[in-house]
PDB file of C-alpha atoms in Angstrom:
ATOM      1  CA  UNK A   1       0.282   8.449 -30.671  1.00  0.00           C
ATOM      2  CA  UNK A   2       1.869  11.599 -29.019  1.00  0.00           C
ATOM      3  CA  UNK A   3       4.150  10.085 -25.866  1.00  0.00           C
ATOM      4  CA  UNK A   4       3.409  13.087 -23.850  1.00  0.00           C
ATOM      5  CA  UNK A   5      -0.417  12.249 -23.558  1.00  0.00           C
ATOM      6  CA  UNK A   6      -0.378   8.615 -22.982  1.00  0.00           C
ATOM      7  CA  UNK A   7       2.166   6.470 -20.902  1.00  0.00           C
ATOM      8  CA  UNK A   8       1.408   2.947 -20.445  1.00  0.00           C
ATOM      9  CA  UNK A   9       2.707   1.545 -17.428  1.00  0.00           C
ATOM     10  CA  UNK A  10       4.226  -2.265 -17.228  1.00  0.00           C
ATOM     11  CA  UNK A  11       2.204  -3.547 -14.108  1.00  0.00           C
ATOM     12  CA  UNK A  12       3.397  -7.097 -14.103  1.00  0.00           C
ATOM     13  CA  UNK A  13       7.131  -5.724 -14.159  1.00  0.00           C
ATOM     14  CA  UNK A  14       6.147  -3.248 -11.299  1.00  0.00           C
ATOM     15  CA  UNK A  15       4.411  -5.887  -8.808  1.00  0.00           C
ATOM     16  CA  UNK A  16       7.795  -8.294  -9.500  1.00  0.00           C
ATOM     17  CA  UNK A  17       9.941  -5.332  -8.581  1.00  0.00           C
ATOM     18  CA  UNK A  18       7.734  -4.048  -5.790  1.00  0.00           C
ATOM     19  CA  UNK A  19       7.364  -7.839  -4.748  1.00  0.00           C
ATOM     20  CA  UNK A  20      11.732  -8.258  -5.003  1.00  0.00           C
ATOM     21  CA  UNK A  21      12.161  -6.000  -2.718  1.00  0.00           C
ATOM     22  CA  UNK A  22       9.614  -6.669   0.074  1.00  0.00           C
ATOM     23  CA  UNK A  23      11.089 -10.102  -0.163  1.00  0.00           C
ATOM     24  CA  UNK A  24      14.149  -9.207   0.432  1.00  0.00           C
ATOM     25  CA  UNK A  25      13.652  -7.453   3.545  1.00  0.00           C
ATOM     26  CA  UNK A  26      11.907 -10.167   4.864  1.00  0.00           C
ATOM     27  CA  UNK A  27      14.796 -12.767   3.937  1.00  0.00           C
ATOM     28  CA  UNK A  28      16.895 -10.615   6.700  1.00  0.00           C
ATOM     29  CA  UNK A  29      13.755 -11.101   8.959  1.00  0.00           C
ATOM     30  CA  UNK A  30      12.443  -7.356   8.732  1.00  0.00           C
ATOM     31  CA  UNK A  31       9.351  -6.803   7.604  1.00  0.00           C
ATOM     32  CA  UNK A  32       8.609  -5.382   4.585  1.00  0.00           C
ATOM     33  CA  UNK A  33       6.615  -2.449   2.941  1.00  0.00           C
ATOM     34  CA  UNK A  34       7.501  -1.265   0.452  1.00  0.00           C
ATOM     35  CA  UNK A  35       5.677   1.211  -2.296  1.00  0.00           C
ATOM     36  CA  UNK A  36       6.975   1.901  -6.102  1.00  0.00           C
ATOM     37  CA  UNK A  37       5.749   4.779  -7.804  1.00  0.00           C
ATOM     38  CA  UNK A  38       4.229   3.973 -11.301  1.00  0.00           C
ATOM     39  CA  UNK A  39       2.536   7.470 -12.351  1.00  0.00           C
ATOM     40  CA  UNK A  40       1.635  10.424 -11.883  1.00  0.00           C
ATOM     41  CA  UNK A  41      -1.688  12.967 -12.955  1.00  0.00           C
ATOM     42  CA  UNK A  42      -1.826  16.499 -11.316  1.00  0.00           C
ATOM     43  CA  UNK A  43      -0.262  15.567  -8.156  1.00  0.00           C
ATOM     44  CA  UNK A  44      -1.810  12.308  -7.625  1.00  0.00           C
ATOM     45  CA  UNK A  45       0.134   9.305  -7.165  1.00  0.00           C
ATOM     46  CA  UNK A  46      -0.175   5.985  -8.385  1.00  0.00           C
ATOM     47  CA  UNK A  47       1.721   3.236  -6.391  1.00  0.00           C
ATOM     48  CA  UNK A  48       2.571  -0.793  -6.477  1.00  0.00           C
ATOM     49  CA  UNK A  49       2.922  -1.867  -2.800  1.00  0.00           C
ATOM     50  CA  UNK A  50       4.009  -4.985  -1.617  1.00  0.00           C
ATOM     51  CA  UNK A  51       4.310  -6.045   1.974  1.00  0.00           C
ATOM     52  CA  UNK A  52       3.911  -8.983   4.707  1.00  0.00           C
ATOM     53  CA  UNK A  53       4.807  -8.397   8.292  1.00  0.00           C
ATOM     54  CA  UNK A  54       6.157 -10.901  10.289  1.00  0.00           C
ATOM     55  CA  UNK A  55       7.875  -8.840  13.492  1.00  0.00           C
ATOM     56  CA  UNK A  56       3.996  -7.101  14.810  1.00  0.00           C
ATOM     57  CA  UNK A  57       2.413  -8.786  17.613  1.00  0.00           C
ATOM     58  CA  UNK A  58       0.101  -6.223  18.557  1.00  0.00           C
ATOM     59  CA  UNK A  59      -0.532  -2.742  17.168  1.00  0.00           C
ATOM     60  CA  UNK A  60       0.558  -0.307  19.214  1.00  0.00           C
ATOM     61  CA  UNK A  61       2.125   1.957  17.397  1.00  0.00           C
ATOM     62  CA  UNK A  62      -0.833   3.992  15.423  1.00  0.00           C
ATOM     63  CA  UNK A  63      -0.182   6.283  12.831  1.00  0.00           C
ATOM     64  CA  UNK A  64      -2.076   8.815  10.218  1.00  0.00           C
ATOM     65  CA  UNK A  65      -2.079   9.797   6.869  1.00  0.00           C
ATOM     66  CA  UNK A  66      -2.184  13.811   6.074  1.00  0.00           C
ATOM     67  CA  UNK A  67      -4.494  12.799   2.830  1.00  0.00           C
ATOM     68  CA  UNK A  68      -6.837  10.185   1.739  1.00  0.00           C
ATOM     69  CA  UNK A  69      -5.490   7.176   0.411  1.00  0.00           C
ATOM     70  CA  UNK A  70      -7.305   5.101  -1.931  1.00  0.00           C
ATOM     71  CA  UNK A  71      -5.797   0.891  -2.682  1.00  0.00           C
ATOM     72  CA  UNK A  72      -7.234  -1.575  -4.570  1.00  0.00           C
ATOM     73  CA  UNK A  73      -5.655  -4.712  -2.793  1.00  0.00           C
ATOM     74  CA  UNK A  74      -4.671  -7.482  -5.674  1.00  0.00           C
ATOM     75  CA  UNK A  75      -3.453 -10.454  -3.301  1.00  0.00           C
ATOM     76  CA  UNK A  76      -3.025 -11.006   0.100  1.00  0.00           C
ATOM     77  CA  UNK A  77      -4.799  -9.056   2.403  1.00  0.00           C
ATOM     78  CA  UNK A  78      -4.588  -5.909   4.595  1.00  0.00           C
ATOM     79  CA  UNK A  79      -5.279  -6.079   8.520  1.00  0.00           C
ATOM     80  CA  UNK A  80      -6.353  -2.485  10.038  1.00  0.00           C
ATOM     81  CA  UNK A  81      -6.418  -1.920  13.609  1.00  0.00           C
ATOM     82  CA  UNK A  82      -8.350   1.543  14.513  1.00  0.00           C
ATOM     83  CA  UNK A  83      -7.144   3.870  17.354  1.00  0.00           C
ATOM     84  CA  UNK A  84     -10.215   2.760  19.353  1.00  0.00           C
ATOM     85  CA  UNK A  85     -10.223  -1.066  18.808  1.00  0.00           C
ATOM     86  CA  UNK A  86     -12.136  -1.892  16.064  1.00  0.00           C
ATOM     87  CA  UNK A  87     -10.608  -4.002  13.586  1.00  0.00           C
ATOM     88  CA  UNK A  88     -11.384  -4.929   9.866  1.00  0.00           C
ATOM     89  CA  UNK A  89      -9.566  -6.764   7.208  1.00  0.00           C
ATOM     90  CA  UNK A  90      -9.426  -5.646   3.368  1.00  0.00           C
ATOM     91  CA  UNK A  91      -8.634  -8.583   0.892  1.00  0.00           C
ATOM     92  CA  UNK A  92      -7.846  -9.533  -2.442  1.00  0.00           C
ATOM     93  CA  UNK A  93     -10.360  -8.159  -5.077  1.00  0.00           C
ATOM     94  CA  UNK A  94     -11.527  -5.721  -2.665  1.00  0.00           C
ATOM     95  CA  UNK A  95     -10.823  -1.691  -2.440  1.00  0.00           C
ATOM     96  CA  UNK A  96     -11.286   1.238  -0.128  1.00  0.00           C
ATOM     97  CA  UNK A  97     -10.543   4.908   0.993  1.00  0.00           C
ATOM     98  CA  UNK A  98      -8.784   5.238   4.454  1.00  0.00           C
ATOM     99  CA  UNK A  99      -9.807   8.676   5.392  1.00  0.00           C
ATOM    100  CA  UNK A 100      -7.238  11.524   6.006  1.00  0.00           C
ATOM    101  CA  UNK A 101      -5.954  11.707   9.963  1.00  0.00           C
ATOM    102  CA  UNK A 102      -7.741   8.754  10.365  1.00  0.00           C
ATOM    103  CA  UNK A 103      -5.251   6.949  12.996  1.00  0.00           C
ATOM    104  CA  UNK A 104      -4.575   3.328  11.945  1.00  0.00           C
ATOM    105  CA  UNK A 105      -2.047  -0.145  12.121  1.00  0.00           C
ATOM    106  CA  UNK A 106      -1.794  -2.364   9.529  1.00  0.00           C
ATOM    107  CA  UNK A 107      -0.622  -5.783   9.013  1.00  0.00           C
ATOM    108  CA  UNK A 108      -0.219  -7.869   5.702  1.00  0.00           C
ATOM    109  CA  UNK A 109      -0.182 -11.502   7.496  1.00  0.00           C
ATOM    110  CA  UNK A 110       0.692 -12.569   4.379  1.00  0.00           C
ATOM    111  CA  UNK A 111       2.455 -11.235   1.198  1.00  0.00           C
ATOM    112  CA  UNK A 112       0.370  -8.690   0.054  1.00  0.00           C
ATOM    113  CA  UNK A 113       0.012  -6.784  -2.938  1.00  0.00           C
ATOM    114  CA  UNK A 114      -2.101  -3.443  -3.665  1.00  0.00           C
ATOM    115  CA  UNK A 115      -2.267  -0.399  -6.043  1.00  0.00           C
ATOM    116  CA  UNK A 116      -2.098   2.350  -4.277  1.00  0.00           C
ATOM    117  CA  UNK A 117      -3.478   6.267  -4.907  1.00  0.00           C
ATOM    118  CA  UNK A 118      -2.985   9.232  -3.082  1.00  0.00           C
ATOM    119  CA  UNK A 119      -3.120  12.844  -4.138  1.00  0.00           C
ATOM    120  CA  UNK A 120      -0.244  14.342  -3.158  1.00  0.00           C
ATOM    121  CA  UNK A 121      -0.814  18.246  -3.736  1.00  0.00           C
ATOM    122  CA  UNK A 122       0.000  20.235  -0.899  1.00  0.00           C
ATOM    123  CA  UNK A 123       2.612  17.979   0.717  1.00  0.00           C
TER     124      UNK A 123
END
C-alpha cells in the first residue's frame, strides 16, 4: 500500500508519551496539559491530550477557542465551568463539540486522557 495515502498512527505509544509528560509536570507540582499532535487531513488536527490539575480552586480565569473543538475523552474526565455558571462534566467513553468563542474553564480532577480534533484552517 502507497505510504502517502495511508498512515497508521501508534495510539498506545502516543497516550504513554502524552501521559509522560503531563506526569511530569505534575511531579514538580504544576499542573499539566499537555496535547501531542498525531495527524493531520486538510488542516484538521488530530491530538492525544493528557492532563490532571491539581493547582485550580475555582475558575476564574475563562478562556475561548477561535474554532470548534471536537474530544472524545478515553479516561478520566473533563470538568467545564461556563462564563455564566453553569457547569457540566464530560467523562470517559463520552464525546462532544465545545463551540467556537464559547468562553470556558476546565479541570481534569483526575488524570485525564482525550483525542482531540480541531480544524485548524485559517489560524
Amino acid at each position: 500500500m502507497d505510504e502517502r495515502m495511508l498512515k497508521i498512527i501508534d495510539l498506545e505509544n502516543a497516550i504513554l508519551k502524552a501521559k509522560k509528560l503531563a506526569e511530569d509536570k505534575l511531579a514538580k507540582g504544576e499542573d499539566a496539559d499537555e496535547f501531542i499532535e498525531i495527524g493531520e487531513a486538510d488542516e484538521f488536527k488530530i491530538y492525544v491530550a493528557a492532563g490532571e490539575t491539581i493547582n485550580d480552586s475555582s475558575p476564574d480565569s475563562f478562556h475561548e477557542n477561535p474554532r470548534d473543538v471536537f474530544m472524545l475523552v478515553l479516561e478520566g474526565e473533563i470538568e467545564f465551568t461556563f462564563e455564566k455558571g453553569e457547569k457540566t462534566t464530560v467523562k470517559a467513553g463520552q464525546c462532544f463539540v465545545l463551540p467556537k468563542h464559547l468562553k470556558h474553564h476546565c479541570i481534569f480532577r483526575k488524570m485525564t486522557i482525550a483525542i482531540e480534533g480541531v480544524y485548524e484552517k485559517g489560524l
